[in-house]
Amino acid sequence: KKGGYPHFMLKEIHEQPDSLRNTILPRIQNKLPDFTADNIPDSLFDGITRIVITACGTAMHAGLIGRAMLEKLLRLPVTVEVASEFRYQDPIIDKNTLVITISQSGETADTLAALKLSRERGASTLSIVNVKGSSIARESDYVLYTHAGPEIAVASTKAYTAQLACLYLLAFRFGFATGKLEKEVCMDEMQQLLSIIPAVEETLAQDKVIEEISKQLTEKEDLFFIGRGLDYALSCEGSIKLKEISYIHSEAYAAGELKHGTLSLVTEGVPVVALATQQKVYSKMISNIREVKARNAFVILITIDGQEAEPSIYDYHISLPEIKDDYAPFLAAVVLQLLAYYTSLHRGLNVDQPRNLAKSVTVE
Ligand code: M6R
């Protein structure tokens, strides 16, 4: 069942080229994104003035990346809400709001409740779900399935990248359908989305390098993930993954925010996983890394091929295949998943079934 892998998590991490292919390819017609087979009409965005994304855990982190893409391409305000908070907040939503719920299992109680509340208040609802026919899928006006296949490990991996792919497809289709994204540009974005599949394969080939680096983390009890923009959203995901299965405390921090309090915790040997995949904020990010290195932090730097980084600012460096800023999250996610996996493995823990956690959280 584990296909020769020692754990479901490792198998599922390595399945990502396939799960991305299965999620993206059926939604391409004439080089453009197309949801005809999903029964999602172009009229979905008629009258919509804002989008609310609501989900829990890793699915919510996918939403953080989705927000950036949807705002950029649709020029509509998007907020991301933790479902367990949203449902009790008396949210301001109406028929002009599109509520996107994201869930691997489709059974998460808080996400389901947030969805029901949104419907009661007249919002249009679309869900991005992995399990066919699940409660969230049934309760939504429209469903965009992630074709990631069954995800068994408690730590969500291939579902997350498939959720990202769905959010990107939505941004492209509706950017195009609403006339905000020119056809040629939309086609070009689709090409780039497809190019992540071989790039994820290349990233997976660094498995052994990441395993070696993770040995440096096994004895640690606290660490930081830092980044800016999409890399900050990814830091949140890297942090939950590590905490969940390695039981090491970690915190995700927007790199520019460190000096407003948290830098006092960065002392000699404290590991900092620094994500610097975003060209547009690269020099700012490097300055932040210098700040932590000046406190003798133990820096694991993640950049894109071709980006210069002086060796004095890092202890380990992982370089990802060259790719545009918007597509880097797919690759960086793989690195963070492998880092969490091997750290848990080297600590001798139950990778697939961490303590206190369930795969599907059907109680609130
Ligand atoms: O099934 P869902 O996607 O709704 O689950 C949401 C979270 O419980 C889930 O993503 C959780 O955070 C993962 N175990 C993290 O790896």
mmCIF file of C-alpha atoms and ligand atoms in Angstrom:
data_model
loop_
_atom_site.group_PDB
_atom_site.id
_atom_site.type_symbol
_atom_site.label_atom_id
_atom_site.label_comp_id
_atom_site.label_asym_id
_atom_site.label_seq_id
_atom_site.Cartn_x
_atom_site.Cartn_y
_atom_site.Cartn_z
ATOM 1 C CA LYS A 1 0.000 0.000 0.000
ATOM 2 C CA LYS A 2 2.882 2.334 0.639
ATOM 3 C CA GLY A 3 4.276 1.588 -2.807
ATOM 4 C CA GLY A 4 7.719 0.688 -1.485
ATOM 5 C CA TYR A 5 7.998 3.825 0.660
ATOM 6 C CA PRO A 6 8.524 3.470 4.424
ATOM 7 C CA HIS A 7 5.701 5.903 5.175
ATOM 8 C CA PHE A 8 2.565 7.226 3.514
ATOM 9 C CA MET A 9 3.851 10.750 3.971
ATOM 10 C CA LEU A 10 6.966 10.137 1.898
ATOM 11 C CA LYS A 11 4.914 8.344 -0.738
ATOM 12 C CA GLU A 12 2.464 11.226 -0.901
ATOM 13 C CA ILE A 13 5.239 13.811 -1.122
ATOM 14 C CA HIS A 14 6.682 11.926 -4.080
ATOM 15 C CA GLU A 15 3.281 11.603 -5.724
ATOM 16 C CA GLN A 16 3.042 15.359 -6.230
ATOM 17 C CA PRO A 17 4.061 15.460 -9.897
ATOM 18 C CA ASP A 18 1.214 13.035 -10.578
ATOM 19 C CA SER A 19 -1.348 14.698 -8.367
ATOM 20 C CA LEU A 20 -0.554 18.062 -9.966
ATOM 21 C CA ARG A 21 -0.819 16.574 -13.427
ATOM 22 C CA ASN A 22 -4.177 14.979 -12.566
ATOM 23 C CA THR A 23 -5.477 18.223 -11.105
ATOM 24 C CA ILE A 24 -4.333 20.553 -13.883
ATOM 25 C CA LEU A 25 -4.462 18.640 -17.168
ATOM 26 C CA PRO A 26 -8.212 17.881 -17.274
ATOM 27 C CA ARG A 27 -8.836 21.623 -16.853
ATOM 28 C CA ILE A 28 -7.052 22.747 -20.003
ATOM 29 C CA GLN A 29 -8.882 23.379 -23.287
ATOM 30 C CA ASN A 30 -7.115 25.122 -26.162
ATOM 31 C CA LYS A 31 -4.298 26.102 -23.796
ATOM 32 C CA LEU A 32 -6.736 27.971 -21.531
ATOM 33 C CA PRO A 33 -8.106 26.966 -18.134
ATOM 34 C CA ASP A 34 -11.567 25.478 -18.489
ATOM 35 C CA PHE A 35 -14.129 24.365 -15.928
ATOM 36 C CA THR A 36 -16.821 23.080 -18.245
ATOM 37 C CA ALA A 37 -16.431 19.528 -16.958
ATOM 38 C CA ASP A 38 -16.598 20.850 -13.388
ATOM 39 C CA ASN A 39 -19.886 22.639 -14.135
ATOM 40 C CA ILE A 40 -18.490 25.940 -12.945
ATOM 41 C CA PRO A 41 -19.912 28.689 -15.180
ATOM 42 C CA ASP A 42 -18.156 31.889 -16.163
ATOM 43 C CA SER A 43 -21.095 33.742 -14.654
ATOM 44 C CA LEU A 44 -19.818 32.717 -11.189
ATOM 45 C CA PHE A 45 -18.177 36.096 -10.764
ATOM 46 C CA ASP A 46 -21.143 38.167 -11.966
ATOM 47 C CA GLY A 47 -21.841 40.738 -9.284
ATOM 48 C CA ILE A 48 -19.121 39.435 -6.970
ATOM 49 C CA THR A 49 -17.353 42.260 -5.171
ATOM 50 C CA ARG A 50 -15.246 40.301 -2.715
ATOM 51 C CA ILE A 51 -13.958 36.838 -1.949
ATOM 52 C CA VAL A 52 -13.620 35.155 1.422
ATOM 53 C CA ILE A 53 -11.499 32.034 1.701
ATOM 54 C CA THR A 54 -12.125 29.928 4.771
ATOM 55 C CA ALA A 55 -10.458 26.682 5.836
ATOM 56 C CA CYS A 56 -8.367 25.123 8.617
ATOM 57 C CA GLY A 57 -4.704 24.249 9.035
ATOM 58 C CA THR A 58 -2.816 23.459 5.878
ATOM 59 C CA ALA A 59 -5.866 24.102 3.702
ATOM 60 C CA MET A 60 -6.029 27.608 5.191
ATOM 61 C CA HIS A 61 -2.351 28.087 4.351
ATOM 62 C CA ALA A 62 -3.128 27.188 0.746
ATOM 63 C CA GLY A 63 -5.737 29.935 0.941
ATOM 64 C CA LEU A 64 -3.067 32.466 1.920
ATOM 65 C CA ILE A 65 -1.226 31.798 -1.327
ATOM 66 C CA GLY A 66 -4.521 31.738 -3.243
ATOM 67 C CA ARG A 67 -5.417 35.148 -1.876
ATOM 68 C CA ALA A 68 -2.325 36.681 -3.428
ATOM 69 C CA MET A 69 -3.049 35.155 -6.834
ATOM 70 C CA LEU A 70 -6.761 36.005 -6.831
ATOM 71 C CA GLU A 71 -6.174 39.587 -5.738
ATOM 72 C CA LYS A 72 -3.443 40.051 -8.275
ATOM 73 C CA LEU A 73 -5.430 38.722 -11.226
ATOM 74 C CA LEU A 74 -9.022 39.618 -10.336
ATOM 75 C CA ARG A 75 -8.372 42.881 -8.510
ATOM 76 C CA LEU A 76 -11.025 41.968 -5.960
ATOM 77 C CA PRO A 77 -10.449 42.116 -2.210
ATOM 78 C CA VAL A 78 -9.824 38.659 -0.754
ATOM 79 C CA THR A 79 -9.630 37.767 2.921
ATOM 80 C CA VAL A 80 -8.566 34.456 4.421
ATOM 81 C CA GLU A 81 -10.384 33.359 7.551
ATOM 82 C CA VAL A 82 -9.677 30.523 9.950
ATOM 83 C CA ALA A 83 -12.962 28.617 9.785
ATOM 84 C CA SER A 84 -13.225 28.052 13.555
ATOM 85 C CA GLU A 85 -13.081 31.822 14.074
ATOM 86 C CA PHE A 86 -15.090 32.895 11.063
ATOM 87 C CA ARG A 87 -18.131 30.864 12.017
ATOM 88 C CA TYR A 88 -18.497 32.705 15.346
ATOM 89 C CA GLN A 89 -17.689 36.186 14.095
ATOM 90 C CA ASP A 90 -21.016 37.237 12.658
ATOM 91 C CA PRO A 91 -19.223 37.771 9.343
ATOM 92 C CA ILE A 92 -20.308 40.442 6.877
ATOM 93 C CA ILE A 93 -21.136 38.401 3.805
ATOM 94 C CA ASP A 94 -23.940 38.689 1.296
ATOM 95 C CA LYS A 95 -24.939 37.685 -2.222
ATOM 96 C CA ASN A 96 -22.042 39.668 -3.643
ATOM 97 C CA THR A 97 -19.511 37.592 -1.722
ATOM 98 C CA LEU A 98 -17.948 34.444 -3.088
ATOM 99 C CA VAL A 99 -16.927 32.155 -0.236
ATOM 100 C CA ILE A 100 -14.274 29.609 -1.154
ATOM 101 C CA THR A 101 -13.850 26.765 1.304
ATOM 102 C CA ILE A 102 -10.828 24.503 1.038
ATOM 103 C CA SER A 103 -10.635 21.035 2.549
ATOM 104 C CA GLN A 104 -8.829 17.807 1.781
ATOM 105 C CA SER A 105 -11.276 15.584 3.629
ATOM 106 C CA GLY A 106 -14.371 17.646 2.931
ATOM 107 C CA GLU A 107 -15.502 16.753 6.456
ATOM 108 C CA THR A 108 -13.770 19.298 8.697
ATOM 109 C CA ALA A 109 -16.508 20.404 11.100
ATOM 110 C CA ASP A 110 -15.513 24.058 11.379
ATOM 111 C CA THR A 111 -15.065 24.485 7.633
ATOM 112 C CA LEU A 112 -18.433 22.851 7.012
ATOM 113 C CA ALA A 113 -20.087 25.151 9.562
ATOM 114 C CA ALA A 114 -18.447 28.211 7.957
ATOM 115 C CA LEU A 115 -19.782 27.072 4.600
ATOM 116 C CA LYS A 116 -23.323 26.573 5.910
ATOM 117 C CA LEU A 117 -23.284 29.985 7.550
ATOM 118 C CA SER A 118 -22.103 31.564 4.287
ATOM 119 C CA ARG A 119 -24.952 29.941 2.405
ATOM 120 C CA GLU A 120 -27.490 31.062 4.981
ATOM 121 C CA ARG A 121 -26.310 34.607 4.428
ATOM 122 C CA GLY A 122 -26.755 34.348 0.696
ATOM 123 C CA ALA A 123 -23.150 34.098 -0.440
ATOM 124 C CA SER A 124 -22.154 32.075 -3.489
ATOM 125 C CA THR A 125 -20.058 29.123 -2.429
ATOM 126 C CA LEU A 126 -17.339 27.178 -4.134
ATOM 127 C CA SER A 127 -15.283 24.519 -2.458
ATOM 128 C CA ILE A 128 -11.930 22.996 -3.300
ATOM 129 C CA VAL A 129 -12.121 19.456 -1.978
ATOM 130 C CA ASN A 130 -10.219 16.211 -2.392
ATOM 131 C CA VAL A 131 -12.714 13.583 -1.231
ATOM 132 C CA LYS A 132 -15.492 13.057 -3.742
ATOM 133 C CA GLY A 133 -19.028 13.373 -2.434
ATOM 134 C CA SER A 134 -17.880 14.587 1.010
ATOM 135 C CA SER A 135 -20.111 16.839 3.126
ATOM 136 C CA ILE A 136 -18.400 20.091 2.094
ATOM 137 C CA ALA A 137 -18.617 19.114 -1.575
ATOM 138 C CA ARG A 138 -22.317 18.325 -1.184
ATOM 139 C CA GLU A 139 -23.137 21.563 0.603
ATOM 140 C CA SER A 140 -21.393 23.877 -1.892
ATOM 141 C CA ASP A 141 -22.892 25.527 -4.954
ATOM 142 C CA TYR A 142 -19.812 24.561 -6.942
ATOM 143 C CA VAL A 143 -16.962 22.125 -6.374
ATOM 144 C CA LEU A 144 -13.505 22.077 -7.830
ATOM 145 C CA TYR A 145 -11.975 18.732 -6.949
ATOM 146 C CA THR A 146 -8.281 18.341 -6.306
ATOM 147 C CA HIS A 147 -7.473 15.066 -7.995
ATOM 148 C CA ALA A 148 -4.732 14.270 -5.509
ATOM 149 C CA GLY A 149 -5.895 10.738 -4.784
ATOM 150 C CA PRO A 150 -6.286 9.387 -1.237
ATOM 151 C CA GLU A 151 -4.125 11.147 1.338
ATOM 152 C CA ILE A 152 -3.489 8.845 4.283
ATOM 153 C CA ALA A 153 -0.726 10.513 6.312
ATOM 154 C CA VAL A 154 -2.087 12.969 8.871
ATOM 155 C CA ALA A 155 0.328 15.607 7.562
ATOM 156 C CA SER A 156 -1.198 17.050 4.426
ATOM 157 C CA THR A 157 1.224 17.302 1.507
ATOM 158 C CA LYS A 158 -0.041 16.465 -1.965
ATOM 159 C CA ALA A 159 -3.469 17.875 -1.126
ATOM 160 C CA TYR A 160 -1.856 21.243 -0.343
ATOM 161 C CA THR A 161 -0.063 21.612 -3.671
ATOM 162 C CA ALA A 162 -3.169 20.398 -5.528
ATOM 163 C CA GLN A 163 -5.196 23.049 -3.656
ATOM 164 C CA LEU A 164 -2.689 25.667 -4.800
ATOM 165 C CA ALA A 165 -3.069 24.450 -8.388
ATOM 166 C CA CYS A 166 -6.870 24.790 -8.150
ATOM 167 C CA LEU A 167 -6.603 28.309 -6.756
ATOM 168 C CA TYR A 168 -4.240 29.310 -9.563
ATOM 169 C CA LEU A 169 -6.604 27.807 -12.151
ATOM 170 C CA LEU A 170 -9.480 29.767 -10.644
ATOM 171 C CA ALA A 171 -7.493 32.996 -10.733
ATOM 172 C CA PHE A 172 -6.544 32.393 -14.377
ATOM 173 C CA ARG A 173 -9.987 31.313 -15.602
ATOM 174 C CA PHE A 174 -11.849 34.127 -13.929
ATOM 175 C CA GLY A 175 -9.139 36.669 -14.661
ATOM 176 C CA PHE A 176 -9.694 35.750 -18.291
ATOM 177 C CA ALA A 177 -13.493 35.424 -18.104
ATOM 178 C CA THR A 178 -13.868 38.824 -16.439
ATOM 179 C CA GLY A 179 -11.636 40.443 -19.042
ATOM 180 C CA LYS A 180 -8.876 41.345 -16.597
ATOM 181 C CA LEU A 181 -6.375 38.903 -18.021
ATOM 182 C CA GLU A 182 -5.635 38.913 -21.716
ATOM 183 C CA LYS A 183 -5.888 35.618 -23.560
ATOM 184 C CA GLU A 184 -2.195 35.489 -24.430
ATOM 185 C CA VAL A 185 -1.188 36.298 -20.882
ATOM 186 C CA CYS A 186 -3.574 33.668 -19.553
ATOM 187 C CA MET A 187 -2.083 31.077 -21.895
ATOM 188 C CA ASP A 188 1.375 32.035 -20.769
ATOM 189 C CA GLU A 189 0.396 31.633 -17.104
ATOM 190 C CA MET A 190 -0.999 28.182 -17.919
ATOM 191 C CA GLN A 191 2.301 27.230 -19.504
ATOM 192 C CA GLN A 192 4.097 28.314 -16.385
ATOM 193 C CA LEU A 193 1.702 26.380 -14.205
ATOM 194 C CA LEU A 194 2.438 23.285 -16.255
ATOM 195 C CA SER A 195 6.167 23.885 -15.942
ATOM 196 C CA ILE A 196 5.965 23.337 -12.193
ATOM 197 C CA ILE A 197 5.454 19.612 -12.768
ATOM 198 C CA PRO A 198 8.997 18.871 -14.013
ATOM 199 C CA ALA A 199 10.312 21.468 -11.559
ATOM 200 C CA VAL A 200 8.648 19.621 -8.655
ATOM 201 C CA GLU A 201 10.268 16.420 -9.962
ATOM 202 C CA GLU A 202 13.670 18.146 -9.923
ATOM 203 C CA THR A 203 13.050 19.422 -6.419
ATOM 204 C CA LEU A 204 12.143 15.941 -5.223
ATOM 205 C CA ALA A 205 15.507 14.742 -6.527
ATOM 206 C CA GLN A 206 17.093 16.787 -3.704
ATOM 207 C CA ASP A 207 15.531 14.401 -1.205
ATOM 208 C CA LYS A 208 18.879 13.124 0.118
ATOM 209 C CA VAL A 209 20.356 16.609 0.491
ATOM 210 C CA ILE A 210 17.348 17.648 2.555
ATOM 211 C CA GLU A 211 17.614 14.480 4.622
ATOM 212 C CA GLU A 212 21.201 15.413 5.507
ATOM 213 C CA ILE A 213 20.230 18.938 6.478
ATOM 214 C CA SER A 214 17.373 17.696 8.641
ATOM 215 C CA LYS A 215 19.904 15.841 10.824
ATOM 216 C CA GLN A 216 20.971 19.268 12.058
ATOM 217 C CA LEU A 217 17.481 19.867 13.428
ATOM 218 C CA THR A 218 16.840 16.655 15.309
ATOM 219 C CA GLU A 219 18.208 17.913 18.643
ATOM 220 C CA LYS A 220 16.651 21.356 18.426
ATOM 221 C CA GLU A 221 13.583 22.443 20.353
ATOM 222 C CA ASP A 222 12.726 25.801 18.773
ATOM 223 C CA LEU A 223 13.103 27.240 15.322
ATOM 224 C CA PHE A 224 11.864 29.923 12.992
ATOM 225 C CA PHE A 225 10.626 30.001 9.447
ATOM 226 C CA ILE A 226 10.907 33.421 7.869
ATOM 227 C CA GLY A 227 9.890 34.861 4.526
ATOM 228 C CA ARG A 228 8.186 37.737 2.776
ATOM 229 C CA GLY A 229 5.081 37.721 0.580
ATOM 230 C CA LEU A 230 4.305 34.236 -0.690
ATOM 231 C CA ASP A 231 7.300 32.995 1.282
ATOM 232 C CA TYR A 232 5.644 34.168 4.490
ATOM 233 C CA ALA A 233 2.519 32.145 3.643
ATOM 234 C CA LEU A 234 4.801 29.187 2.989
ATOM 235 C CA SER A 235 6.601 29.734 6.263
ATOM 236 C CA CYS A 236 3.256 29.186 8.005
ATOM 237 C CA GLU A 237 2.919 25.897 6.176
ATOM 238 C CA GLY A 238 6.523 24.825 6.875
ATOM 239 C CA SER A 239 6.014 25.571 10.542
ATOM 240 C CA ILE A 240 2.788 23.606 10.991
ATOM 241 C CA LYS A 241 4.270 20.633 9.126
ATOM 242 C CA LEU A 242 7.327 20.529 11.335
ATOM 243 C CA LYS A 243 5.407 21.000 14.593
ATOM 244 C CA GLU A 244 2.822 18.417 13.669
ATOM 245 C CA ILE A 245 5.158 15.501 13.094
ATOM 246 C CA SER A 246 8.496 16.354 14.733
ATOM 247 C CA TYR A 247 7.077 17.981 17.904
ATOM 248 C CA ILE A 248 9.683 20.730 17.606
ATOM 249 C CA HIS A 249 8.297 24.124 18.463
ATOM 250 C CA SER A 250 8.530 26.574 15.619
ATOM 251 C CA GLU A 251 7.178 29.888 14.576
ATOM 252 C CA ALA A 252 6.515 31.394 11.175
ATOM 253 C CA TYR A 253 7.421 35.037 10.928
ATOM 254 C CA ALA A 254 7.121 37.701 8.294
ATOM 255 C CA ALA A 255 10.817 38.490 7.937
ATOM 256 C CA GLY A 256 10.361 42.242 8.128
ATOM 257 C CA GLU A 257 8.474 41.916 11.402
ATOM 258 C CA LEU A 258 11.276 40.169 13.311
ATOM 259 C CA LYS A 259 12.851 43.339 14.571
ATOM 260 C CA HIS A 260 9.568 44.366 16.185
ATOM 261 C CA GLY A 261 10.029 41.929 19.032
ATOM 262 C CA THR A 262 10.910 38.415 18.046
ATOM 263 C CA LEU A 263 14.534 39.000 17.098
ATOM 264 C CA SER A 264 15.302 38.853 20.832
ATOM 265 C CA LEU A 265 14.677 35.098 20.634
ATOM 266 C CA VAL A 266 17.184 34.592 17.851
ATOM 267 C CA THR A 267 20.411 33.675 19.581
ATOM 268 C CA GLU A 268 23.432 31.502 18.833
ATOM 269 C CA GLY A 269 22.527 28.231 17.134
ATOM 270 C CA VAL A 270 18.771 28.913 16.837
ATOM 271 C CA PRO A 271 17.752 27.445 13.497
ATOM 272 C CA VAL A 272 16.141 29.811 11.025
ATOM 273 C CA VAL A 273 14.727 28.428 7.798
ATOM 274 C CA ALA A 274 14.907 31.456 5.528
ATOM 275 C CA LEU A 275 12.772 31.362 2.399
ATOM 276 C CA ALA A 276 14.085 33.753 -0.240
ATOM 277 C CA THR A 277 12.381 32.620 -3.430
ATOM 278 C CA GLN A 278 10.698 35.929 -4.236
ATOM 279 C CA GLN A 279 12.849 38.055 -6.526
ATOM 280 C CA LYS A 280 10.827 41.173 -5.896
ATOM 281 C CA VAL A 281 11.743 41.265 -2.220
ATOM 282 C CA TYR A 282 15.034 39.386 -2.466
ATOM 283 C CA SER A 283 17.352 42.150 -1.304
ATOM 284 C CA LYS A 284 15.033 42.964 1.632
ATOM 285 C CA MET A 285 14.977 39.308 2.576
ATOM 286 C CA ILE A 286 18.765 39.058 2.431
ATOM 287 C CA SER A 287 19.005 42.022 4.818
ATOM 288 C CA ASN A 288 16.708 40.174 7.230
ATOM 289 C CA ILE A 289 18.864 37.061 6.967
ATOM 290 C CA ARG A 290 21.935 39.145 7.736
ATOM 291 C CA GLU A 291 20.165 40.355 10.866
ATOM 292 C CA VAL A 292 19.621 36.808 12.143
ATOM 293 C CA LYS A 293 23.083 35.663 11.073
ATOM 294 C CA ALA A 294 24.599 38.566 12.997
ATOM 295 C CA ARG A 295 23.020 36.895 16.095
ATOM 296 C CA ASN A 296 24.753 33.648 15.073
ATOM 297 C CA ALA A 297 21.554 31.892 14.085
ATOM 298 C CA PHE A 298 21.885 28.598 12.243
ATOM 299 C CA VAL A 299 20.525 29.518 8.818
ATOM 300 C CA ILE A 300 19.040 27.152 6.239
ATOM 301 C CA LEU A 301 18.572 29.291 3.164
ATOM 302 C CA ILE A 302 16.169 28.423 0.345
ATOM 303 C CA THR A 303 16.552 30.333 -2.913
ATOM 304 C CA ILE A 304 15.923 29.926 -6.617
ATOM 305 C CA ASP A 305 18.774 28.934 -8.942
ATOM 306 C CA GLY A 306 20.650 31.922 -10.188
ATOM 307 C CA GLN A 307 20.059 34.050 -7.103
ATOM 308 C CA GLU A 308 23.353 35.075 -5.564
ATOM 309 C CA ALA A 309 23.781 34.523 -1.853
ATOM 310 C CA GLU A 310 26.994 35.183 0.014
ATOM 311 C CA PRO A 311 28.074 32.055 1.949
ATOM 312 C CA SER A 312 28.613 34.066 5.128
ATOM 313 C CA ILE A 313 24.848 34.422 5.645
ATOM 314 C CA TYR A 314 23.915 30.749 5.692
ATOM 315 C CA ASP A 315 24.983 27.370 7.039
ATOM 316 C CA TYR A 316 23.087 25.325 4.474
ATOM 317 C CA HIS A 317 21.709 26.384 1.142
ATOM 318 C CA ILE A 318 18.999 24.685 -0.900
ATOM 319 C CA SER A 319 18.589 26.000 -4.409
ATOM 320 C CA LEU A 320 15.381 25.379 -6.368
ATOM 321 C CA PRO A 321 14.948 25.156 -10.143
ATOM 322 C CA GLU A 322 14.614 28.547 -11.782
ATOM 323 C CA ILE A 323 10.991 29.650 -11.778
ATOM 324 C CA LYS A 324 8.993 32.880 -11.553
ATOM 325 C CA ASP A 325 8.036 34.216 -8.110
ATOM 326 C CA ASP A 326 4.382 33.154 -8.327
ATOM 327 C CA TYR A 327 5.265 29.522 -8.969
ATOM 328 C CA ALA A 328 8.015 29.108 -6.382
ATOM 329 C CA PRO A 329 5.574 28.015 -3.617
ATOM 330 C CA PHE A 330 5.058 24.655 -5.331
ATOM 331 C CA LEU A 331 8.762 23.938 -5.107
ATOM 332 C CA ALA A 332 9.444 25.421 -1.700
ATOM 333 C CA ALA A 333 6.496 23.443 -0.272
ATOM 334 C CA VAL A 334 8.196 20.210 -1.307
ATOM 335 C CA VAL A 335 11.401 21.199 0.500
ATOM 336 C CA LEU A 336 9.507 22.086 3.677
ATOM 337 C CA GLN A 337 7.558 18.816 3.568
ATOM 338 C CA LEU A 338 10.751 16.783 3.194
ATOM 339 C CA LEU A 339 12.455 18.753 5.943
ATOM 340 C CA ALA A 340 9.582 17.982 8.326
ATOM 341 C CA TYR A 341 9.435 14.352 7.239
ATOM 342 C CA TYR A 342 13.128 13.615 7.784
ATOM 343 C CA THR A 343 13.308 15.545 11.028
ATOM 344 C CA SER A 344 10.451 13.459 12.407
ATOM 345 C CA LEU A 345 12.058 10.284 11.077
ATOM 346 C CA HIS A 346 15.420 11.054 12.697
ATOM 347 C CA ARG A 347 13.678 11.781 15.964
ATOM 348 C CA GLY A 348 12.199 8.293 15.803
ATOM 349 C CA LEU A 349 8.590 9.484 15.799
ATOM 350 C CA ASN A 350 5.419 8.133 14.254
ATOM 351 C CA VAL A 351 5.517 10.141 11.039
ATOM 352 C CA ASP A 352 2.164 9.126 9.613
ATOM 353 C CA GLN A 353 0.188 9.296 12.827
ATOM 354 C CA PRO A 354 1.490 11.990 15.135
ATOM 355 C CA ARG A 355 0.237 12.096 18.700
ATOM 356 C CA ASN A 356 -3.041 13.875 19.544
ATOM 357 C CA LEU A 357 -4.043 14.422 15.915
ATOM 358 C CA ALA A 358 -6.590 12.941 13.535
ATOM 359 C CA LYS A 359 -6.628 13.012 9.757
ATOM 360 C CA SER A 360 -10.109 14.351 9.611
ATOM 361 C CA VAL A 361 -11.280 16.739 12.332
ATOM 362 C CA THR A 362 -15.019 16.156 12.437
ATOM 363 C CA VAL A 363 -15.513 17.676 15.887
ATOM 364 C CA GLU A 364 -15.273 21.385 16.490
HETATM 365 O O1 M6R B 1 -9.380 17.885 5.665
HETATM 366 P P1 M6R B 1 -9.031 19.330 5.789
HETATM 367 O O2 M6R B 1 -8.211 19.820 4.646
HETATM 368 O O3 M6R B 1 -10.242 20.212 5.991
HETATM 369 O O4 M6R B 1 -8.165 19.441 7.092
HETATM 370 C C1 M6R B 1 -7.764 20.675 7.590
HETATM 371 C C2 M6R B 1 -6.661 20.512 8.613
HETATM 372 O O5 M6R B 1 -7.109 19.741 9.698
HETATM 373 C C3 M6R B 1 -5.416 19.863 8.016
HETATM 374 O O6 M6R B 1 -4.952 20.556 6.890
HETATM 375 C C4 M6R B 1 -4.280 19.806 9.046
HETATM 376 O O7 M6R B 1 -3.849 21.097 9.359
HETATM 377 C C5 M6R B 1 -3.138 18.931 8.509
HETATM 378 N N1 M6R B 1 -3.010 17.746 9.298
HETATM 379 C C6 M6R B 1 -1.816 19.633 8.455
HETATM 380 O O8 M6R B 1 -0.852 18.843 7.847
#
